[in-house]
CSV table of C-alpha atoms in Angstrom, one decimal:
chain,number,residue,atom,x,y,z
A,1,UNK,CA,-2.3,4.9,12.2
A,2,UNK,CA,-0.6,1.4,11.6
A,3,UNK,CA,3.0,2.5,11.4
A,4,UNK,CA,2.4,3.7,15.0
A,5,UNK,CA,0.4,0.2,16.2
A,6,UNK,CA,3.3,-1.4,14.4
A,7,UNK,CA,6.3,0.4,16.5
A,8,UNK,CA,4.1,0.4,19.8
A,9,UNK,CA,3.5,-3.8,19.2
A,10,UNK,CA,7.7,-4.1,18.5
A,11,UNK,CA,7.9,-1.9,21.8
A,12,UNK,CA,5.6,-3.7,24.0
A,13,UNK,CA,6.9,-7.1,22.5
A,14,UNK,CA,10.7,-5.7,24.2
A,15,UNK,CA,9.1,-4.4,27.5
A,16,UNK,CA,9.8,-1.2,26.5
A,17,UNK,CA,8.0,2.3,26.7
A,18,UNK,CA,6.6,3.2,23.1
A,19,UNK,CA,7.5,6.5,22.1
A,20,UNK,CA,5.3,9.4,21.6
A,21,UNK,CA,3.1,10.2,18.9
A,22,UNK,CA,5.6,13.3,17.6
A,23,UNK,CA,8.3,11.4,17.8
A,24,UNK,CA,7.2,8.4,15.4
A,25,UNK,CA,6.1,11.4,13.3
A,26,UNK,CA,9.6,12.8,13.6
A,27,UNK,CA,11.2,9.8,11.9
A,28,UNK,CA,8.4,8.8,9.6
A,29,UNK,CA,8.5,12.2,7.6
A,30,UNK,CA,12.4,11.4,7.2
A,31,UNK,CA,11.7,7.9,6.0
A,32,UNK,CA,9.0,9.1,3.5
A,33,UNK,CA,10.2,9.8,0.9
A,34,UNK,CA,6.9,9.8,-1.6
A,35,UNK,CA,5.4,12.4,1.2
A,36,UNK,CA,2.3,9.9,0.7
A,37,UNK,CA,1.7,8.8,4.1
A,38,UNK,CA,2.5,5.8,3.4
A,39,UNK,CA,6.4,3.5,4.4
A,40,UNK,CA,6.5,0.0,3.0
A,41,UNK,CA,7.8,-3.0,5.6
A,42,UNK,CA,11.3,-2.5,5.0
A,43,UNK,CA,10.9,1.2,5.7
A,44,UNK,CA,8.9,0.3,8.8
A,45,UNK,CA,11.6,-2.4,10.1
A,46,UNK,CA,14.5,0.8,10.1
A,47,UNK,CA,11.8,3.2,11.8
A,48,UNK,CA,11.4,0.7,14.6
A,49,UNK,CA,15.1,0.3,14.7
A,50,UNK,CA,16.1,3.9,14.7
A,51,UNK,CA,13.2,4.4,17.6
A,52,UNK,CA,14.6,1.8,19.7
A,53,UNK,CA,18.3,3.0,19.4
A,54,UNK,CA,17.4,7.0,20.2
A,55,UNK,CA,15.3,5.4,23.2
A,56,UNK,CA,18.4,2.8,24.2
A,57,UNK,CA,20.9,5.8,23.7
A,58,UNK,CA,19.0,8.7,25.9
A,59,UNK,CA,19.1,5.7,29.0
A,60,UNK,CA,22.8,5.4,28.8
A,61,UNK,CA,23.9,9.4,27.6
A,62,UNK,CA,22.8,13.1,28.5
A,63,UNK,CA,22.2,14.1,25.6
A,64,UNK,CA,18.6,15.6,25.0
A,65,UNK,CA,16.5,12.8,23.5
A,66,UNK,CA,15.2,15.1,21.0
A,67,UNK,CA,18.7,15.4,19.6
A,68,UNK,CA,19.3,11.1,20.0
A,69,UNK,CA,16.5,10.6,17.9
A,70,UNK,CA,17.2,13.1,15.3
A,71,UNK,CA,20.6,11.4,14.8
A,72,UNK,CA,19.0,7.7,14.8
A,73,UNK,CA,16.2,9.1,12.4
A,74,UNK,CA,19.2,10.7,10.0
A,75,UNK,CA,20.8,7.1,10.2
A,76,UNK,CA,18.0,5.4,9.7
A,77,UNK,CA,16.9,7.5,6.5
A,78,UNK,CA,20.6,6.9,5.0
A,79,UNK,CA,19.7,3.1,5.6
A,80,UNK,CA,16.9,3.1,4.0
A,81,UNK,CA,18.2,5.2,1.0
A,82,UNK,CA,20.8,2.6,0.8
A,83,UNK,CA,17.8,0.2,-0.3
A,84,UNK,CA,16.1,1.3,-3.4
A,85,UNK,CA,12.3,1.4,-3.3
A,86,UNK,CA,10.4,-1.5,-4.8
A,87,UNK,CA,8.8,-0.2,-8.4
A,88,UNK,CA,6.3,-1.5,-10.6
A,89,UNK,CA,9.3,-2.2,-13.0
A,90,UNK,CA,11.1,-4.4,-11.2
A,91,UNK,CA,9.5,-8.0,-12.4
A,92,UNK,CA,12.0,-10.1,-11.1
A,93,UNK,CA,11.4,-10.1,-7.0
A,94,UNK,CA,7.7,-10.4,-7.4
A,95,UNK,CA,6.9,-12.9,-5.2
A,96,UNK,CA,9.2,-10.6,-2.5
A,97,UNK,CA,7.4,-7.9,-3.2
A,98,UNK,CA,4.0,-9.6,-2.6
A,99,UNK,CA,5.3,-11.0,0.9
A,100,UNK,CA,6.1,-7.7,1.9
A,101,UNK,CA,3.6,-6.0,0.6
A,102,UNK,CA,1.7,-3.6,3.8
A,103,UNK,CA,-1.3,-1.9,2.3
A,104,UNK,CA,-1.6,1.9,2.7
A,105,UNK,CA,-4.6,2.1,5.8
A,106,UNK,CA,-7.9,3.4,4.8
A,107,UNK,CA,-8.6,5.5,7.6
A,108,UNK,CA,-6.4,7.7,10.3
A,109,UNK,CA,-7.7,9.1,12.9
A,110,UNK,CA,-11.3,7.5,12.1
A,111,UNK,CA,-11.1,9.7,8.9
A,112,UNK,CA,-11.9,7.4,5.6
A,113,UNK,CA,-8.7,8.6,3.6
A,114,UNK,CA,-9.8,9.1,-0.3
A,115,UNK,CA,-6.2,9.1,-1.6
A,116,UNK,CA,-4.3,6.5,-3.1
A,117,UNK,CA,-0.9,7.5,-3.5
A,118,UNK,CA,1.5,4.2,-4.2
A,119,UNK,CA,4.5,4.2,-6.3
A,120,UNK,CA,4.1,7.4,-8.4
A,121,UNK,CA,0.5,6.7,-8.7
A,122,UNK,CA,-1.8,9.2,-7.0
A,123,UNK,CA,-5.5,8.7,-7.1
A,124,UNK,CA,-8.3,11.5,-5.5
A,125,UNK,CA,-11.2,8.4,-4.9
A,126,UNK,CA,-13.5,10.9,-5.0
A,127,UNK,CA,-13.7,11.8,-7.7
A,128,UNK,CA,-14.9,8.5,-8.8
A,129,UNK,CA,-17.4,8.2,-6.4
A,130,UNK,CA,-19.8,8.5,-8.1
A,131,UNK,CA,-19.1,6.2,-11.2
A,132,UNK,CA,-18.8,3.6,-8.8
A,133,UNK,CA,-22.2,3.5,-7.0
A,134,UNK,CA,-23.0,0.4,-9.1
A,135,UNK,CA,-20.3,-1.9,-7.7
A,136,UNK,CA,-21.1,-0.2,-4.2
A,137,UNK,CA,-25.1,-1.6,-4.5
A,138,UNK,CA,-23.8,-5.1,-5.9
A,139,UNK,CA,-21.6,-5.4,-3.2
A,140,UNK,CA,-23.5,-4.0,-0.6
A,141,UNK,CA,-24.4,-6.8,1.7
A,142,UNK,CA,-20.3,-8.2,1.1
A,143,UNK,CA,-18.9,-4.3,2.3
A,144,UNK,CA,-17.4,-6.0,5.2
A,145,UNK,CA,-15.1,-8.8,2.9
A,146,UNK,CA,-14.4,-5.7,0.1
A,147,UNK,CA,-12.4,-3.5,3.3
A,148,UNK,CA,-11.0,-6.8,4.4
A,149,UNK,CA,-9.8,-7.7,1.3
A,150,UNK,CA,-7.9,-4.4,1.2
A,151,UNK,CA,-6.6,-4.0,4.9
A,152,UNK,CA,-5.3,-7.5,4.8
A,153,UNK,CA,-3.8,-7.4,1.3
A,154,UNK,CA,-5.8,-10.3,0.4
A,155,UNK,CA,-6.8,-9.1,-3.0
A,156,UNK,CA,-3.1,-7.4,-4.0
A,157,UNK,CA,-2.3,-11.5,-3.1
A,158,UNK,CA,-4.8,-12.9,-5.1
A,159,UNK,CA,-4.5,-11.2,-7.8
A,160,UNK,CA,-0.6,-11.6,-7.7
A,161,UNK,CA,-0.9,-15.4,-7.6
A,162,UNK,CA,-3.3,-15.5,-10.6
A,163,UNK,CA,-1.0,-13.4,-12.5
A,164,UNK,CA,2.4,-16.1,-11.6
A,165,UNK,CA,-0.5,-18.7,-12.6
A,166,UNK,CA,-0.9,-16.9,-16.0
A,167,UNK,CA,2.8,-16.9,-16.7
A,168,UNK,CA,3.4,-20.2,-16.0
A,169,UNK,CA,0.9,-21.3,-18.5
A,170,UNK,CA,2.9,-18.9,-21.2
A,171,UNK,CA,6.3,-19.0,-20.7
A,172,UNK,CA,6.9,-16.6,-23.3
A,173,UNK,CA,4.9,-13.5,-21.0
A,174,UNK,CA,7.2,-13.6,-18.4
A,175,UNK,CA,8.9,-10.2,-17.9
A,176,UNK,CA,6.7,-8.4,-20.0
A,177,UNK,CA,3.8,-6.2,-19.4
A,178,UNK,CA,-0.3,-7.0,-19.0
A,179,UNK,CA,-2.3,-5.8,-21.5
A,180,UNK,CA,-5.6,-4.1,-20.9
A,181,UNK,CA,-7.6,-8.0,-21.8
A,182,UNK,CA,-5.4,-9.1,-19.0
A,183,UNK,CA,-5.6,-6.9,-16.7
A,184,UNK,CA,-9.4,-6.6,-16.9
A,185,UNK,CA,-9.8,-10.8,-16.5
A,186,UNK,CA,-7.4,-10.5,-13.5
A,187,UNK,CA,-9.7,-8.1,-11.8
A,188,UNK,CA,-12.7,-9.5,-12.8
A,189,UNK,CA,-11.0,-12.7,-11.6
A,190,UNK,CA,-9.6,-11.6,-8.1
A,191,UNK,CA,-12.8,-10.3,-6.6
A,192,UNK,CA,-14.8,-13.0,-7.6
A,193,UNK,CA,-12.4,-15.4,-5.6
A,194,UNK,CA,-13.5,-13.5,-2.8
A,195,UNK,CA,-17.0,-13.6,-3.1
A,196,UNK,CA,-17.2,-10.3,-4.3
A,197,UNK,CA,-19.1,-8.6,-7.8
A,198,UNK,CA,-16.2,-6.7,-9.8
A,199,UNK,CA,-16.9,-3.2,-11.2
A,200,UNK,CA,-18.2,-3.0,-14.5
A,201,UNK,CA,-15.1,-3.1,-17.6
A,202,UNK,CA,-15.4,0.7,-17.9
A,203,UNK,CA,-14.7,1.5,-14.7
A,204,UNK,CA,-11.8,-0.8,-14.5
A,205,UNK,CA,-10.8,0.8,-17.6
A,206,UNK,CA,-10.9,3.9,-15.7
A,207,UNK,CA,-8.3,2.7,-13.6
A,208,UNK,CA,-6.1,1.6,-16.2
A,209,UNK,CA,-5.4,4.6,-17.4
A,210,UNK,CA,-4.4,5.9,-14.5
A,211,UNK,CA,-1.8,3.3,-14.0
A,212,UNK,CA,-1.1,3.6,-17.8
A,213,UNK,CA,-0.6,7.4,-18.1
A,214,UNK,CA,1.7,7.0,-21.1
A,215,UNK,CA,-0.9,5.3,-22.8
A,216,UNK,CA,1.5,2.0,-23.9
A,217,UNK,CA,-1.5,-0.4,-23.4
A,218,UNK,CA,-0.1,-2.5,-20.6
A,219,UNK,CA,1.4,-2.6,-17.2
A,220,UNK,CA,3.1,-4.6,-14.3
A,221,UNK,CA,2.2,-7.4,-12.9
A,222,UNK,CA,2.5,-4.9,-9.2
A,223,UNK,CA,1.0,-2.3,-10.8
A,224,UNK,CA,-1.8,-4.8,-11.9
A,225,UNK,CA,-2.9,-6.4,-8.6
A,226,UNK,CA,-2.7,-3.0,-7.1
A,227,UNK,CA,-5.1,-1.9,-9.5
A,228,UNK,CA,-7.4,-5.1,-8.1
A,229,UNK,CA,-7.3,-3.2,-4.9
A,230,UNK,CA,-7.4,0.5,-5.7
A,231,UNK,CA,-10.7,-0.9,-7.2
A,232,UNK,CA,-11.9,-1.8,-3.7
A,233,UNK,CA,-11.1,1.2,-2.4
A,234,UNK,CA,-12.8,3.1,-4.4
A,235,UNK,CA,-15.9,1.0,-3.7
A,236,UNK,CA,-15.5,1.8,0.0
A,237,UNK,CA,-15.0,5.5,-0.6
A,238,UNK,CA,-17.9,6.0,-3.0
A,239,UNK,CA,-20.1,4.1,0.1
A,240,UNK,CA,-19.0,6.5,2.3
A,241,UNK,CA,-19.5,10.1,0.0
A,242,UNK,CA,-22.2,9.0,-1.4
A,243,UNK,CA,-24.7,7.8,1.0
């Protein structure tokens, strides 16, 4: 997957071995602490360091390395504890948050993956497949720019700096929630910057609900733009289910 191209790339970049398979595995499952799949580049940055150390410390002591990289992956998990996670709710570091932001990959192990699991939010794609097929024949001869504009985070970036645009034009929105009238413009908004047809306002609605499970009629800016791009996903899924 991409957390292990990312720890093989800081690897190589040392002149270093990468580690095995397993033992990115090892560290990643103590690092993940949703148990999505899924570690966000701060995350990624301790399990490269932990890796390195439990490689650097098996050169230079006896112990088993199994048991150095158990104690760098228990380190490196109190590390990351030490940070809190990024929510939806915290508005203030937004334009941090859309800097660091790694989108979750859409395949492993060649396997399309139909579920969207981000900061409490857990989506089965499939299950809108179908709903979908629309946006998947307006889009059809643009599939290739809809999975770019998820694997490079173009669209979560998008629709973040439309949304900073939007509160600087009303100073009084800033902190607060979008509302669904928002949310659906910022959508509608994002993929046509790309080039791209948006899904029809019901299915966005669809979506909004999801991210809106208490039903208070608005939601983050974060959780906004990663609506934009849970959109696209399900675009891509419903193109592969449903031939």
């Amino acid at each position: 997957g991409e957390v292990q191209v990312f720890v093989e790339s800081v690897f190589v970049h040392y002149g270093a071995a990468p580690p095995a398979v397993r033992e990115v595995a090892q560290v990643v499952e103590l690092l993940d602490r949703s148990g999505c799949g899924h570690l966000e580049a701060t995350r990624c940055v301790c399990l490269a360091d932990a890796l390195m150390r439990a490689v650097m410390a098996g050169q230079e002591d006896e112990e088993p390395r199994e048991v150095q990289l158990q104690e760098e992956a228990e380190a490196a998990r109190a590390e990351a504890l030490a940070v809190p996670e990024r929510r939806f709710a915290d508005a203030d570091d937004d334009m941090l948050w859309t800097t660091d932001y790694v989108p979750g990959p859409l395949r492993r192990d060649g396997e399309l993956l139909p579920l969207y699991c981000r900061d409490g939010v857990s989506i089965d794609l499939t299950e809108l497949a179908h709903d979908f097929r629309p946006a998947v024949a307006a889009n059809e001869q643009s599939m290739e720019h809809v999975v770019m504009g998820v694997v490079s985070g173009s669209l979560v970036r998008i629709a973040m700096k439309r949304c900073r645009s939007q509160r600087s034009a009303d100073a009084a929105g800033n902190g607060r929630s979008l509302l669904w009238d928002e949310v659906l413009d910022l959508a509608t908004q994002s993929f046509a910057d790309l080039g791209l047809v948006p899904p029809s306002a019901h299915l966005i609605c669809q979506l909004f609900r999801r991210f809106d499970p208490e039903a208070r009629g608005g939601v983050s800016p974060r959780a906004a733009a990663c609506l934009t791009e849970v959109l696209a996903r399900a675009i891509i899924v419903s193109a592969d289910v449903i031939p």
